[in-house]
XYZ file of C-alpha atoms in Angstrom:
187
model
C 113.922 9.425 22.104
C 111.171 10.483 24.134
C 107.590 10.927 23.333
C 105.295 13.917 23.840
C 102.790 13.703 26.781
C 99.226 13.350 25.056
C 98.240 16.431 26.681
C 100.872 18.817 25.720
C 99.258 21.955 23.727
C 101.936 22.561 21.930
C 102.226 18.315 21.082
C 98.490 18.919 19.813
C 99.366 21.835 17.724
C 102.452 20.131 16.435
C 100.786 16.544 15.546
C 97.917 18.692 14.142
C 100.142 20.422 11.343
C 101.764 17.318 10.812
C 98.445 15.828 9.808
C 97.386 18.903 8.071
C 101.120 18.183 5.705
C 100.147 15.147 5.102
C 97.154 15.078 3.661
C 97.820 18.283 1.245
C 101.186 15.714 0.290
C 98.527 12.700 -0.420
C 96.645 15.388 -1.948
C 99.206 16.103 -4.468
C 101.109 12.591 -4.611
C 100.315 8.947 -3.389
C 101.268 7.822 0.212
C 104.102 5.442 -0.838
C 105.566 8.580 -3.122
C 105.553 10.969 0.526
C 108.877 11.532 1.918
C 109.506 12.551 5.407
C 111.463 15.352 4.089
C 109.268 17.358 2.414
C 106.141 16.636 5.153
C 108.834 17.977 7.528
C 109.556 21.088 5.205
C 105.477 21.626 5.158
C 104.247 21.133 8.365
C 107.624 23.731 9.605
C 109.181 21.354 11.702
C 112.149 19.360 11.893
C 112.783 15.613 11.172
C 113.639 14.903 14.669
C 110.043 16.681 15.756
C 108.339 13.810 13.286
C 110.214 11.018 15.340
C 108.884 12.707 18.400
C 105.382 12.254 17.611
C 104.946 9.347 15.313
C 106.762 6.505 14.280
C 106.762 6.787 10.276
C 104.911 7.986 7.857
C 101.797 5.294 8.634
C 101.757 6.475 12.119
C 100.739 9.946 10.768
C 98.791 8.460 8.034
C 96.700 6.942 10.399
C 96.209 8.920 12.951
C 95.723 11.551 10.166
C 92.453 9.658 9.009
C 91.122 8.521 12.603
C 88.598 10.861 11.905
C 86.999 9.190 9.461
C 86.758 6.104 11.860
C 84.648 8.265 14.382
C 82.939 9.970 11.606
C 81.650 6.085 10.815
C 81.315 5.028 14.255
C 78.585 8.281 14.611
C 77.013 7.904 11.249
C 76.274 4.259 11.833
C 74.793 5.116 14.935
C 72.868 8.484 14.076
C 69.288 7.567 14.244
C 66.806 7.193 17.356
C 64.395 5.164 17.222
C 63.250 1.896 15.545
C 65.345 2.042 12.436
C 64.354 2.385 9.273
C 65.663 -0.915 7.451
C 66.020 0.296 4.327
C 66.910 3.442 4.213
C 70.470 4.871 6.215
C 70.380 7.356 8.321
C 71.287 10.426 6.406
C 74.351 10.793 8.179
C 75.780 7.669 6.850
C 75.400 8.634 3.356
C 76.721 12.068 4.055
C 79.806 10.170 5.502
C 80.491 7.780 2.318
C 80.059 11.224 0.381
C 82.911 12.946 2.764
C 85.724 10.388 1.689
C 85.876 11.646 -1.512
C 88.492 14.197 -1.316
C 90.683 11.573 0.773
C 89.792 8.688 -0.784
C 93.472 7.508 -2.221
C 94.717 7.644 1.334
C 92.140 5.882 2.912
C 92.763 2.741 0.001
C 96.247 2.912 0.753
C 95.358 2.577 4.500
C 92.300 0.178 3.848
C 92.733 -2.930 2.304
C 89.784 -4.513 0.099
C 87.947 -6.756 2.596
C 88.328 -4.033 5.509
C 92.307 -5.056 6.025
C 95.245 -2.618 6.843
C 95.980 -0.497 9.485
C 92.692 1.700 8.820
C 90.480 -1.413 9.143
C 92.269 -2.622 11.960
C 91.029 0.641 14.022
C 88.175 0.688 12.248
C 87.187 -2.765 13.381
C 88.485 -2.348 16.931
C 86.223 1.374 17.297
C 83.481 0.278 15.542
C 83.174 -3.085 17.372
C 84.137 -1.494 20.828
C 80.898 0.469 20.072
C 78.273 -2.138 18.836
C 79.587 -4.006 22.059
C 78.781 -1.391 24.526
C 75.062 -0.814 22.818
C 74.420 -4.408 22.550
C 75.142 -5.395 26.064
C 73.205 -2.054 27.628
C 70.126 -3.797 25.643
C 71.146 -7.028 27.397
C 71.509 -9.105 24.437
C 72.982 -12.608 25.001
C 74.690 -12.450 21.227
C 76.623 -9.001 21.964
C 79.966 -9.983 21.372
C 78.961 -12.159 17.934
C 76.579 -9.719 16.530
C 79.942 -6.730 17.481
C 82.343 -8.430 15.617
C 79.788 -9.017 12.613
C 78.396 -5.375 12.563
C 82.489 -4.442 13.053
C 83.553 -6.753 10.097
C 81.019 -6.617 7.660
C 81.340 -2.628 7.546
C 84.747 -2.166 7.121
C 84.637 -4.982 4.616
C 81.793 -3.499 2.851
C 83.715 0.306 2.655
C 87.240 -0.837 1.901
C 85.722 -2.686 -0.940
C 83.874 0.161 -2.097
C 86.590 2.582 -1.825
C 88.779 0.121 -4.016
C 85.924 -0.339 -6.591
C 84.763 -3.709 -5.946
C 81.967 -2.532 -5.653
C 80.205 -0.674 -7.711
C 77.234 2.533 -6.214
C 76.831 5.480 -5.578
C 77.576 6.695 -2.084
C 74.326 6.848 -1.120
C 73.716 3.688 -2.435
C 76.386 2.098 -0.514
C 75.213 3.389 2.137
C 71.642 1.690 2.078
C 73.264 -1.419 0.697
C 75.396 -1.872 4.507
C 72.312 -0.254 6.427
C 70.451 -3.601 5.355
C 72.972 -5.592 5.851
C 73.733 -4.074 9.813
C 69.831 -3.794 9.945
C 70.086 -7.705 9.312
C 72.513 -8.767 11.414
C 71.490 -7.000 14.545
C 67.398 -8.495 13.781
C 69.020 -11.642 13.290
C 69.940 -12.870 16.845
């Protein structure tokens, strides 16, 4: 079967409605209970459109949520400046707020300690980032201090979204500002 070009309109407008399905299914019912059936019967397209575009039902899931990687890849980075090392930017606490209404998806995509096919992009965006800034500042430890930032920060969130950990979100969202602030004064 072939695939879509990326560029396609109408491939946009159909992956988009797919997406849309799927959440208001995982809004309604857990990922595992989602059937390609009824997302199919949602979204107003047929099961062989689905295979077009995505793979199965993670696929979708994932691509679904790949917003709320590059929502944390800006909120982590939304301050100019020297930082404040205590206090997150707001935009990172308005992001831990913002997974509320998804947040059984994302722990069925996220795996406590920053695992699963969530935290795999997650880690790969997030450390793609921290590598880019840290070498423009020309600092020897960039591809240590990536990895680190990348790590501890989907650790941190996966383990708050599965209740490991136990604040509020902008609590949270101090808590992994220090520990970033830390890492990057560190080196």
């Amino acid at each position: 079967m072939t695939r879509a070009a990326p560029g396609d309109p109408r491939a946009a407008r159909t992956r988009a409605r797919l997406r849309e399905a799927l959440l208001a299914e995982c809004a309604e019912r857990p990922l595992e209970e989602v059937g390609v059936a009824a997302l199919v019967r949602r979204a107003g397209v047929g099961r062989a459109t689905f295979y077009v575009h995505y793979d199965g039902l993670e696929a979708l899931a994932v691509d679904a949520c790949a917003d709320v990687v590059r929502d944390a890849v800006e909120a982590l980075h939304a301050w100019r400046g020297r930082p404040d090392p205590v206090h997150a930017p707001p935009a990172l606490g308005e992001f831990f707020t913002s997974l509320t209404p998804h947040s059984a998806l994302y722990r069925a995509l996220l795996t406590p300690g920053g695992g699963g096919p969530l935290g795999r992009v997650l880690h790969r965006d997030l450390r793609a980032y921290s590598l880019r800034e840290r070498e423009l500042a020309g600092a020897a430890d960039a591809p240590l201090v990536a990895s680190a930032v990348a790590a501890t920060f989907a650790g941190v969130l996966a383990d708050w979204l599965h209740g490991l950990l136990d604040a509020s979100a902008g609590e949270i969202a101090d808590q992994v500002w220090q520990l970033l602030v830390a890492l990057h004064a560190s080196r």
